[in-house]
Amino acid sequence: MSVTAVCESLRLDDRVRAVLGALDRPLVDITVAGGARAPLVATLTRHGDVHGQADDGTLAPDAARPIVVVTATTREADDFAAALGSFLPPETIATFPSWETLPHERLSPRSDTVGRRLAVLRRVAHPEPDGGAYGPLRVVVVPVRALLQPIAIGLADLVPVSLRVGQERPLEEVVDALVAAAYTRTDLVERRGEFAVRGGLLDVFPPTEQHPVRIEFWGDTVEEIRWFKVADQRSLEVSEHGLWAPPCRELLLTDSVRARARALASQLPGVADLLEKVAEGIAVEGMESLAPALVDGMESMLDTFPHGSMVLLSDPERIRTRAHDLVATSAEFLDASWSNAAAGNVVPIDLQSVLGTASYWDLADVRAHALEIGARWWSLTSFTADSDLARPTEPTGPDAVPGAGSALSFDLGTADVEAFRGNTEAAVSALSGWARDGWSVLVVVDGPGLARRVTEILGENEVPVTMAEADPGAPLAAGIVHVTTGALGHGFLLPAQRLVVVAESDLTGQPGGGTTTKDMRRMPSRRRNQVDPLSLRPGDHVVHEQHGVGRFVEMMQRTVQGATREYLVIEYAPSRRGQPG
């Protein structure tokens, strides 16, 4: 038995079977508890109508249509992807991250962010035929910020720099390809997006990897590809999949981009300094904000997905609120930048007035566009209906589906599990009661240590319990508590199938059982070193990840589109000497 047995229980439920029977409908609203959403999505991906299957029942890469799961925040996207990893092969799941910067800022997104984004788009449009780490994707989890931001047309067609052992390719050709993909040549590779050449050795740090790779050439033949450590530059184990290095920028300095930059320099005097450098082939900070003026056009990331793909909004109420705030905040920051420019600082990159290109699309526009290109727009909500996103809307275009304006609604009858918040006695009593009443009970915790401890506690209280075996085909036996490991965020109840799933956070009251040392190692340094705003005093210096060193002025309230929030006012040095900060 494993966590995947939950999907089998869902598939046998009449209400879930009704949902599977409506997969051809473009608009569907499903009422389902938060903890049941990951297994439900996994159940949908396993259904033949969502993913084309070969004659032997396996996934056919050319027919695969990944499900797009939209969340309100990046953290929720990461958590949803982690939960899905308990039900589907982790290599078939990916998150599509958003930029850390606003689209109109004079700041470039990090190379690792860009690399992850381009890797996802490439795997959706052109997956590697042999599968593995760069094969077809089954689920792509997207924070709404990434969904709303348009991307340059053709990003999914950018070819990664790839090498395999035994391949014949001149080293000079590989170096030219890395430079064209916006990698920086250095003497010693220390950061993502860098490469170095020493004789017949080529070191490359792809932005999607945890470690850089070292490629050894013998003439034009690739002899060996190994990982190596940045700290001491020592080689590690062999890289089984070789080198797969996506570009480090979403705006590459091609001949056409440079020519357009040269032509636009006189038309956009406010950003002439950036355009002139781009025209000379110099990668400059913030040049991605000029993409709408320099590329062949912009599109939604949904345009890179196959026709008929499914978009699933997890908590559409929160997504709608977050999308509204993003559009309003972007406009407010742009207005503030123009005010700052009036004081003598740099002019913001505002292409709205020139090209009519907005930083973010409205969520309603994305929805209308998704239906127009033949995508399905589904929602997973805790409420019985979502009147705004499910309002009758007839899509247009040659691929429009008749009757698409009327949304089907399903209530799966699930419920959230009681939060025990560390109350061992209450948890034991509840688990014992479910087992005594003949329910199938599954407890999912993060690690084997806690799994053994939960098993011991239940055994000491004479509750029938077993450590679950990793057999995906075994069903959940009734009347006994099964304990296994996984990364579920929350549990749920499915009374129709007499099934209850309890996650570690339900037992402890803390997400994922609290912050462990493993979590701290995985957690980016920017989260570990956050500053408490309430501890700041006027004049204190702070360091912003993107903007650098600034001086704290005050905290103030501002009302944007009817929403009042607290803001930090931080003053930075002027861009020109003698001007105000």
Coordinates of C-alpha atoms in Angstrom, one line a residue:
M1 CA 0.0 0.0 0.0
S2 CA 1.2 3.5 -0.7
V3 CA -0.3 7.0 -0.8
T4 CA -1.4 6.4 -4.4
A5 CA -4.1 4.0 -3.1
V6 CA -6.0 7.2 -2.3
C7 CA -6.3 7.9 -6.0
E8 CA -7.9 4.5 -6.5
S9 CA -10.4 5.3 -3.7
L10 CA -11.2 8.6 -5.4
R11 CA -11.6 6.9 -8.8
L12 CA -14.2 4.5 -7.4
D13 CA -16.3 7.3 -6.0
D14 CA -19.5 8.1 -8.0
R15 CA -19.0 11.8 -7.8
V16 CA -15.4 11.7 -9.0
R17 CA -16.5 9.4 -11.8
A18 CA -19.0 12.0 -12.8
V19 CA -16.2 14.6 -13.0
L20 CA -14.2 12.2 -15.1
G21 CA -17.1 11.9 -17.4
A22 CA -17.2 15.7 -17.9
L23 CA -13.6 16.1 -19.1
D24 CA -14.7 17.5 -22.5
R25 CA -16.5 20.4 -20.8
P26 CA -14.6 23.7 -21.0
L27 CA -16.1 25.2 -17.8
V28 CA -16.4 23.1 -14.6
D29 CA -16.5 24.1 -10.9
I30 CA -15.6 21.5 -8.3
T31 CA -16.2 21.9 -4.6
V32 CA -13.5 19.9 -2.9
A33 CA -11.5 20.1 0.4
G34 CA -8.0 21.5 0.1
G35 CA -6.3 18.3 1.1
A36 CA -8.1 16.3 -1.6
R37 CA -7.0 18.5 -4.5
A38 CA -3.6 17.0 -5.1
P39 CA -5.0 13.4 -5.3
L40 CA -7.9 14.6 -7.4
V41 CA -5.5 16.2 -9.9
A42 CA -3.4 13.0 -9.9
T43 CA -6.6 11.0 -10.6
L44 CA -7.4 13.4 -13.6
T45 CA -3.9 12.9 -15.0
R46 CA -4.2 9.1 -14.9
H47 CA -7.4 9.2 -16.9
G48 CA -7.1 8.4 -20.6
D49 CA -9.1 11.4 -21.7
V50 CA -6.6 13.9 -20.2
H51 CA -3.4 12.1 -21.4
G52 CA -3.1 10.2 -24.6
Q53 CA -2.1 6.6 -23.9
A54 CA -0.2 4.1 -26.1
D55 CA -1.5 0.6 -26.7
D56 CA 0.3 -0.7 -23.7
G57 CA -1.4 1.9 -21.4
T58 CA 1.7 4.0 -20.9
L59 CA 1.7 7.7 -21.5
A60 CA 2.3 8.7 -25.2
P61 CA 4.6 11.7 -25.2
D62 CA 3.3 13.2 -28.4
A63 CA -0.3 13.1 -27.0
A64 CA 0.4 14.3 -23.5
R65 CA -1.5 17.4 -22.4
P66 CA -0.2 18.6 -19.1
I67 CA -2.7 20.0 -16.6
V68 CA -2.0 23.6 -15.5
V69 CA -2.7 24.1 -11.8
V70 CA -2.9 27.8 -10.9
T71 CA -2.3 28.9 -7.3
A72 CA -2.5 32.3 -5.6
T73 CA 1.2 32.4 -4.5
T74 CA 4.6 30.9 -5.2
R75 CA 4.7 29.2 -1.8
E76 CA 1.3 27.5 -2.5
A77 CA 2.6 26.4 -5.9
D78 CA 5.7 24.8 -4.3
D79 CA 3.5 23.1 -1.7
F80 CA 1.0 21.8 -4.3
A81 CA 3.8 20.4 -6.5
A82 CA 5.3 18.7 -3.4
A83 CA 2.0 17.1 -2.6
L84 CA 1.5 15.9 -6.1
G85 CA 4.9 14.2 -5.9
S86 CA 3.3 11.7 -3.5
F87 CA 0.9 10.5 -6.2
L88 CA 2.8 11.0 -9.5
P89 CA 6.4 10.5 -10.5
P90 CA 8.2 13.7 -9.3
E91 CA 10.0 14.2 -12.6
T92 CA 6.7 14.6 -14.4
I93 CA 5.7 17.6 -12.2
A94 CA 7.2 21.1 -12.5
T95 CA 6.5 24.6 -11.2
F96 CA 6.6 27.6 -13.6
P97 CA 8.0 30.4 -11.4
S98 CA 7.3 34.1 -11.8
W99 CA 9.8 36.8 -12.0
E100 CA 11.0 38.4 -8.8
T101 CA 10.8 41.8 -10.5
L102 CA 7.9 43.7 -12.0
P103 CA 7.9 43.5 -15.9
H104 CA 8.6 47.3 -16.2
E105 CA 11.5 47.5 -13.7
R106 CA 15.1 48.1 -14.7
L107 CA 16.0 44.8 -13.1
S108 CA 16.5 41.4 -14.7
P109 CA 15.0 38.2 -13.2
R110 CA 17.5 35.8 -11.7
S111 CA 19.1 33.3 -14.1
D112 CA 17.8 30.3 -12.1
T113 CA 14.3 31.7 -12.4
V114 CA 14.6 32.2 -16.1
G115 CA 16.2 28.8 -16.6
R116 CA 13.4 27.0 -14.7
R117 CA 10.8 28.9 -16.8
L118 CA 12.4 28.1 -20.1
A119 CA 13.0 24.5 -19.1
V120 CA 9.2 24.0 -18.4
L121 CA 8.2 25.7 -21.7
R122 CA 10.7 23.5 -23.6
R123 CA 9.5 20.3 -21.9
V124 CA 5.8 21.2 -22.7
A125 CA 6.4 22.0 -26.4
H126 CA 9.4 19.7 -27.1
P127 CA 9.9 17.0 -24.5
E128 CA 12.9 14.7 -24.7
P129 CA 11.8 11.5 -26.3
D130 CA 13.6 9.2 -23.8
G131 CA 11.7 10.8 -20.9
G132 CA 13.6 11.2 -17.6
A133 CA 14.5 14.6 -16.1
Y134 CA 13.6 16.4 -19.4
G135 CA 10.8 14.3 -20.7
P136 CA 7.1 15.0 -20.9
L137 CA 5.3 16.8 -18.0
R138 CA 2.0 15.8 -16.6
V139 CA 1.3 18.7 -14.3
V140 CA 2.6 22.3 -14.4
V141 CA 1.9 24.3 -11.2
V142 CA 1.8 28.1 -11.9
P143 CA 1.4 31.0 -9.4
V144 CA -1.1 33.5 -10.8
R145 CA 1.6 36.1 -11.1
A146 CA 3.4 34.0 -13.7
L147 CA 0.1 33.3 -15.5
L148 CA -0.8 37.0 -15.8
Q149 CA 2.6 38.1 -17.2
P150 CA 2.8 37.7 -21.0
I151 CA 6.0 36.1 -22.4
A152 CA 7.9 36.6 -25.7
I153 CA 6.7 34.5 -28.6
G154 CA 9.0 31.6 -29.3
L155 CA 10.5 31.0 -25.8
A156 CA 9.3 27.3 -25.9
D157 CA 11.3 26.8 -29.1
L158 CA 14.6 27.9 -27.7
V159 CA 17.0 24.9 -27.9
P160 CA 19.0 24.1 -24.7
V161 CA 22.7 23.4 -25.1
S162 CA 22.9 19.7 -24.6
L163 CA 25.7 17.1 -24.7
R164 CA 26.0 13.4 -24.1
V165 CA 28.9 11.1 -23.6
G166 CA 30.2 9.8 -26.9
Q167 CA 28.8 12.8 -28.8
E168 CA 31.0 14.4 -31.5
R169 CA 30.9 18.2 -31.3
P170 CA 33.7 20.8 -31.5
L171 CA 34.3 22.5 -28.2
E172 CA 34.4 25.9 -29.9
E173 CA 30.9 25.3 -31.2
V174 CA 29.6 24.5 -27.7
V175 CA 31.2 27.7 -26.4
D176 CA 29.5 29.8 -29.0
A177 CA 26.2 28.2 -28.2
L178 CA 26.6 29.0 -24.5
V179 CA 27.4 32.6 -25.2
A180 CA 24.4 32.8 -27.5
A181 CA 22.3 31.4 -24.7
A182 CA 23.4 34.3 -22.4
Y183 CA 25.9 32.3 -20.3
T184 CA 28.9 34.3 -18.9
R185 CA 32.4 33.1 -19.5
T186 CA 34.6 33.2 -16.4
D187 CA 37.9 31.8 -15.1
L188 CA 36.2 29.8 -12.4
V189 CA 32.5 28.7 -12.3
E190 CA 30.8 29.8 -9.1
R191 CA 27.3 30.9 -10.0
R192 CA 24.5 29.6 -12.2
G193 CA 24.7 30.9 -15.7
E194 CA 28.5 30.7 -15.9
F195 CA 30.9 28.6 -17.8
A196 CA 34.7 28.2 -18.0
V197 CA 37.1 26.5 -20.4
R198 CA 40.5 25.0 -19.4
G199 CA 42.1 23.1 -22.2
G200 CA 39.8 20.2 -23.0
L201 CA 37.6 20.7 -19.9
L202 CA 34.4 22.7 -20.1
D203 CA 32.6 23.6 -16.8
V204 CA 29.0 24.8 -17.1
F205 CA 26.5 25.7 -14.3
P206 CA 23.0 25.3 -15.8
P207 CA 20.5 27.5 -14.0
T208 CA 18.2 24.5 -13.4
E209 CA 20.7 22.3 -11.6
Q210 CA 21.9 22.1 -8.0
H211 CA 25.6 21.5 -9.1
P212 CA 27.6 22.5 -12.2
V213 CA 28.8 19.9 -14.6
R214 CA 32.4 19.2 -15.9
I215 CA 32.7 18.0 -19.5
E216 CA 35.9 16.3 -20.6
F217 CA 36.6 16.4 -24.4
W218 CA 39.1 14.2 -26.3
G219 CA 39.4 16.2 -29.5
D220 CA 35.8 16.7 -30.6
T221 CA 34.5 13.7 -28.6
V222 CA 32.7 14.1 -25.2
E223 CA 34.6 11.6 -23.0
E224 CA 33.0 12.1 -19.6
I225 CA 30.4 14.4 -17.9
R226 CA 30.4 14.7 -14.1
W227 CA 28.9 16.9 -11.5
F228 CA 31.3 19.0 -9.4
K229 CA 31.1 21.0 -6.2
V230 CA 31.4 24.8 -6.4
A231 CA 33.1 25.0 -2.9
D232 CA 36.2 23.0 -3.7
Q233 CA 35.8 22.4 -7.5
R234 CA 36.1 18.6 -6.9
S235 CA 34.4 16.2 -9.3
L236 CA 31.4 14.2 -8.1
E237 CA 29.4 11.4 -9.6
V238 CA 28.7 10.9 -13.3
S239 CA 25.8 13.0 -14.7
E240 CA 23.6 10.3 -16.2
H241 CA 21.6 12.7 -18.5
G242 CA 24.7 14.7 -19.6
L243 CA 24.4 18.4 -20.1
W244 CA 21.1 20.1 -20.6
A245 CA 21.5 23.9 -20.3
P246 CA 18.5 26.2 -21.1
P247 CA 19.2 29.9 -21.8
C248 CA 19.7 32.2 -18.9
R249 CA 17.7 35.2 -20.3
E250 CA 14.3 35.4 -21.9
L251 CA 15.6 38.2 -24.2
L252 CA 18.5 36.9 -26.3
L253 CA 20.7 39.4 -28.2
T254 CA 20.0 38.1 -31.7
D255 CA 20.6 40.1 -34.8
S256 CA 16.9 41.1 -35.1
V257 CA 16.7 42.2 -31.5
R258 CA 19.8 44.4 -31.9
A259 CA 18.5 45.9 -35.1
R260 CA 15.2 46.8 -33.4
A261 CA 16.9 48.3 -30.4
R262 CA 19.0 50.5 -32.7
A263 CA 15.9 51.7 -34.6
L264 CA 14.0 52.4 -31.4
A265 CA 16.7 54.3 -29.6
S266 CA 15.7 57.6 -31.1
Q267 CA 11.9 56.9 -30.6
L268 CA 12.2 56.1 -26.9
P269 CA 14.6 58.7 -25.5
G270 CA 13.7 57.7 -21.9
V271 CA 15.3 54.3 -22.3
A272 CA 17.8 55.2 -25.1
D273 CA 20.7 54.2 -22.8
L274 CA 19.5 50.6 -22.5
L275 CA 18.6 50.4 -26.2
E276 CA 22.0 51.6 -27.3
K277 CA 23.7 48.9 -25.2
V278 CA 21.4 46.2 -26.5
A279 CA 22.1 47.4 -30.0
E280 CA 25.8 46.9 -29.4
G281 CA 25.2 43.3 -28.2
I282 CA 25.8 44.2 -24.5
A283 CA 23.5 42.3 -22.0
V284 CA 22.4 45.1 -19.6
E285 CA 20.4 44.9 -16.4
G286 CA 16.7 45.3 -16.9
M287 CA 16.7 44.7 -20.7
E288 CA 14.0 42.1 -20.4
S289 CA 11.5 44.9 -19.7
L290 CA 12.1 46.0 -23.3
A291 CA 11.0 42.7 -24.7
P292 CA 7.6 43.8 -26.0
A293 CA 9.3 46.3 -28.2
L294 CA 12.1 44.1 -29.4
V295 CA 10.6 40.7 -30.1
D296 CA 8.0 39.4 -32.6
G297 CA 5.2 39.7 -30.1
M298 CA 4.0 38.6 -26.7
E299 CA 1.7 35.7 -25.8
S300 CA 0.3 33.9 -22.8
M301 CA 2.2 31.0 -21.4
L302 CA -0.9 29.0 -22.1
D303 CA -0.3 29.4 -25.8
T304 CA 2.7 27.1 -25.5
F305 CA 0.5 24.2 -24.3
P306 CA -1.2 21.7 -26.6
H307 CA -4.8 22.4 -27.8
G308 CA -7.3 21.2 -25.3
S309 CA -5.1 21.5 -22.2
M310 CA -6.8 21.9 -18.8
V311 CA -6.4 24.9 -16.5
L312 CA -7.3 24.2 -12.9
L313 CA -7.6 27.1 -10.5
S314 CA -7.0 26.0 -6.9
D315 CA -8.9 28.5 -4.6
P316 CA -10.2 30.8 -7.4
E317 CA -11.4 33.3 -4.7
R318 CA -7.9 33.9 -3.5
I319 CA -6.5 33.8 -7.0
R320 CA -8.9 36.5 -8.2
T321 CA -8.0 38.7 -5.2
R322 CA -4.2 38.2 -5.8
A323 CA -4.6 38.9 -9.5
H324 CA -6.4 42.1 -8.8
D325 CA -3.8 43.2 -6.3
L326 CA -0.9 42.4 -8.7
V327 CA -2.4 44.6 -11.5
A328 CA -3.1 47.5 -9.1
T329 CA 0.3 47.3 -7.4
S330 CA 2.1 47.2 -10.7
A331 CA 0.3 50.3 -11.9
E332 CA 1.0 52.1 -8.6
F333 CA 4.7 51.3 -8.7
L334 CA 4.8 52.6 -12.3
D335 CA 3.2 55.8 -11.2
A336 CA 5.6 56.2 -8.3
S337 CA 8.5 55.6 -10.7
W338 CA 7.4 58.4 -12.9
S339 CA 7.1 60.7 -9.9
N340 CA 10.7 59.7 -9.0
A341 CA 11.8 60.4 -12.5
A342 CA 10.4 63.9 -12.2
A343 CA 12.9 64.5 -9.3
G344 CA 15.8 63.7 -11.7
N345 CA 16.2 59.9 -11.4
V346 CA 16.0 57.3 -14.1
V347 CA 12.9 57.2 -16.3
P348 CA 10.8 54.0 -15.9
I349 CA 10.3 51.6 -18.8
D350 CA 6.7 52.2 -19.6
L351 CA 5.7 50.7 -22.9
Q352 CA 2.0 50.9 -22.2
S353 CA 1.7 54.4 -23.7
V354 CA 3.9 53.5 -26.7
L355 CA 2.9 49.9 -27.6
G356 CA -0.3 49.4 -25.6
T357 CA 1.4 46.5 -23.8
A358 CA 0.4 46.1 -20.2
S359 CA 2.6 44.6 -17.6
Y360 CA 0.0 42.0 -16.5
W361 CA -3.1 40.8 -18.1
D362 CA -6.4 40.9 -16.2
L363 CA -7.5 37.4 -15.0
A364 CA -10.7 37.8 -16.9
D365 CA -8.7 38.4 -20.1
V366 CA -6.6 35.3 -19.5
R367 CA -9.7 33.3 -18.9
A368 CA -11.3 34.5 -22.2
H369 CA -8.1 33.9 -24.1
A370 CA -7.8 30.4 -22.6
L371 CA -11.3 29.5 -23.8
E372 CA -10.6 31.1 -27.2
I373 CA -7.6 28.8 -27.8
G374 CA -9.5 25.7 -26.8
A375 CA -8.3 25.3 -23.3
R376 CA -10.6 24.1 -20.5
W377 CA -11.0 26.4 -17.5
W378 CA -11.8 24.5 -14.3
S379 CA -11.8 25.5 -10.7
L380 CA -11.3 23.7 -7.4
T381 CA -13.0 25.7 -4.6
S382 CA -14.1 25.2 -1.0
F383 CA -17.4 26.9 -1.8
T384 CA -20.3 25.6 -3.8
A385 CA -20.0 28.1 -6.6
D386 CA -17.7 30.8 -7.9
S387 CA -20.1 33.3 -9.5
D388 CA -17.5 35.6 -10.9
L389 CA -15.2 33.2 -12.7
A390 CA -18.0 30.8 -13.6
R391 CA -20.2 33.5 -15.1
P392 CA -21.7 32.6 -18.5
T393 CA -19.3 33.5 -21.2
E394 CA -19.4 32.3 -24.8
P395 CA -15.9 31.9 -26.3
T396 CA -15.3 33.0 -29.8
G397 CA -13.0 31.8 -32.6
P398 CA -12.9 28.7 -34.9
D399 CA -12.2 26.4 -32.0
A400 CA -15.1 27.6 -29.8
V401 CA -17.2 24.9 -28.1
P402 CA -21.0 25.4 -28.3
G403 CA -22.5 25.9 -24.8
A404 CA -19.1 26.7 -23.2
G405 CA -20.6 29.6 -21.3
S406 CA -22.5 27.3 -18.9
A407 CA -20.4 25.8 -16.2
L408 CA -21.0 22.4 -14.6
S409 CA -20.8 22.3 -10.8
F410 CA -19.8 19.2 -8.8
D411 CA -19.6 18.8 -5.0
L412 CA -17.4 15.8 -4.1
G413 CA -18.7 15.7 -0.6
T414 CA -15.2 16.0 1.0
A415 CA -14.4 17.7 4.3
D416 CA -11.4 18.9 6.1
V417 CA -9.8 16.9 8.9
E418 CA -10.0 18.3 12.4
A419 CA -6.8 20.1 13.3
F420 CA -5.4 18.4 16.4
R421 CA -2.6 20.9 17.0
G422 CA -0.3 18.6 18.9
N423 CA -3.1 17.1 21.1
T424 CA -2.0 13.5 21.1
E425 CA -5.0 12.3 23.1
A426 CA -7.5 13.8 20.7
A427 CA -5.7 12.5 17.7
V428 CA -5.5 8.9 19.1
S429 CA -9.2 9.0 20.0
A430 CA -10.2 10.2 16.5
L431 CA -8.0 7.7 14.7
S432 CA -9.2 4.9 17.0
G433 CA -12.9 5.9 16.3
W434 CA -12.5 5.9 12.5
A435 CA -10.8 2.5 12.6
R436 CA -13.4 1.1 15.0
D437 CA -16.2 2.3 12.6
G438 CA -14.7 0.4 9.7
W439 CA -13.1 3.4 7.9
S440 CA -10.0 3.2 5.8
V441 CA -7.5 5.4 7.6
L442 CA -4.2 6.7 6.2
V443 CA -1.8 8.9 8.2
V444 CA 0.9 10.6 6.0
V445 CA 3.9 12.2 7.7
D446 CA 7.1 13.7 6.2
G447 CA 9.8 11.3 7.5
P448 CA 10.2 7.7 8.6
G449 CA 11.2 8.7 12.1
L450 CA 7.8 10.4 12.9
A451 CA 6.1 7.5 11.1
R452 CA 7.6 5.0 13.5
R453 CA 6.7 7.2 16.5
V454 CA 3.1 7.6 15.4
T455 CA 2.9 3.8 14.9
E456 CA 4.3 3.2 18.4
I457 CA 1.9 5.6 20.1
L458 CA -1.1 4.1 18.3
G459 CA 0.1 0.6 19.2
E460 CA 0.5 1.6 22.9
N461 CA -3.1 2.7 22.9
E462 CA -4.3 -0.5 21.3
V463 CA -5.3 1.0 18.0
P464 CA -4.9 -1.4 15.1
V465 CA -2.0 0.1 13.1
T466 CA 0.5 -0.9 10.4
M467 CA 3.4 0.8 8.6
A468 CA 2.3 1.0 5.0
E469 CA 4.4 -0.8 2.4
A470 CA 5.4 0.8 -0.8
D471 CA 3.1 -1.2 -3.0
P472 CA 1.1 1.1 -5.3
G473 CA -1.3 -1.7 -6.2
A474 CA -2.4 -2.6 -2.7
P475 CA -5.8 -1.1 -1.5
L476 CA -6.4 0.5 1.8
A477 CA -7.8 -2.1 4.2
A478 CA -10.7 -0.9 6.4
G479 CA -10.7 -0.9 10.1
I480 CA -6.9 -0.3 10.5
V481 CA -4.7 2.8 10.6
H482 CA -2.1 2.8 7.8
V483 CA 1.0 5.1 8.5
T484 CA 3.2 6.1 5.6
T485 CA 5.5 8.9 4.4
G486 CA 4.7 11.7 2.0
A487 CA 4.4 15.4 1.6
L488 CA 0.7 16.1 1.9
G489 CA -0.2 19.6 3.1
H490 CA -3.5 18.6 4.7
G491 CA -5.8 15.6 5.0
F492 CA -9.4 15.2 4.1
L493 CA -12.5 13.1 4.7
L494 CA -14.4 11.2 1.9
P495 CA -17.5 9.9 3.7
A496 CA -18.9 8.2 0.6
Q497 CA -15.9 5.9 0.5
R498 CA -15.4 5.9 4.3
L499 CA -11.9 7.2 3.7
V500 CA -10.0 9.5 5.9
V501 CA -6.5 10.9 5.2
V502 CA -4.6 12.6 8.0
A503 CA -1.5 14.7 7.2
E504 CA 1.3 15.6 9.5
S505 CA 0.1 19.3 9.7
D506 CA -3.3 18.0 10.9
L507 CA -1.5 16.2 13.8
T508 CA 1.0 18.9 14.8
G509 CA -0.8 22.1 13.7
Q510 CA 2.3 23.2 11.8
P511 CA 2.8 23.0 8.0
G512 CA 4.9 20.0 7.2
G513 CA 5.5 19.3 10.9
G514 CA 7.3 22.6 11.4
T515 CA 10.6 23.9 10.1
T516 CA 13.3 21.2 10.2
T517 CA 17.0 21.5 9.4
K518 CA 16.2 19.8 6.1
D519 CA 13.7 22.6 5.4
M520 CA 16.3 25.2 6.4
R521 CA 18.9 23.8 4.0
R522 CA 16.3 23.9 1.2
M523 CA 14.9 27.3 2.1
P524 CA 16.5 30.2 0.1
S525 CA 18.7 32.5 2.2
R526 CA 16.3 35.4 1.5
R527 CA 13.7 33.6 3.7
R528 CA 16.1 32.9 6.5
N529 CA 17.4 36.5 6.6
Q530 CA 14.1 38.4 6.5
V531 CA 13.9 41.6 8.5
D532 CA 11.1 42.2 11.0
P533 CA 9.6 45.5 9.8
L534 CA 8.4 46.3 13.4
S535 CA 12.0 46.2 14.6
L536 CA 13.2 48.9 12.2
R537 CA 13.8 52.5 13.3
P538 CA 14.0 55.5 11.0
G539 CA 17.6 55.7 9.6
D540 CA 18.3 52.0 9.8
H541 CA 20.0 50.5 6.8
V542 CA 18.4 47.5 5.1
V543 CA 19.5 45.3 2.1
H544 CA 16.9 44.5 -0.5
E545 CA 17.6 41.4 -2.6
Q546 CA 17.1 43.3 -5.9
H547 CA 17.5 47.0 -5.1
G548 CA 20.5 46.8 -2.7
V549 CA 21.2 49.0 0.3
G550 CA 18.6 51.5 1.3
R551 CA 17.6 53.5 4.4
F552 CA 14.4 52.9 6.2
V553 CA 12.2 56.0 6.5
E554 CA 8.8 54.9 7.9
M555 CA 5.9 52.6 7.7
M556 CA 2.7 54.0 6.2
Q557 CA -0.7 53.0 5.1
R558 CA -1.9 53.3 1.5
T559 CA -5.2 52.5 -0.1
V560 CA -5.1 50.9 -3.6
Q561 CA -8.3 50.0 -5.3
G562 CA -10.2 50.0 -2.0
A563 CA -7.6 47.8 -0.2
T564 CA -5.6 49.3 2.6
R565 CA -2.2 47.9 3.4
E566 CA 1.0 48.7 5.3
Y567 CA 4.0 49.7 3.2
L568 CA 7.7 50.2 4.0
V569 CA 9.2 53.4 2.7
I570 CA 12.9 52.9 1.9
E571 CA 15.1 55.6 0.5
Y572 CA 17.9 54.7 -2.0
A573 CA 20.8 56.7 -3.2
P574 CA 20.1 58.9 -6.2
S575 CA 21.0 57.7 -9.6
R576 CA 22.7 61.0 -10.3
R577 CA 25.0 62.9 -7.9
G578 CA 23.4 65.9 -6.3
Q579 CA 19.8 64.7 -6.9
P580 CA 17.4 63.6 -4.1
G581 CA 17.2 60.0 -3.0

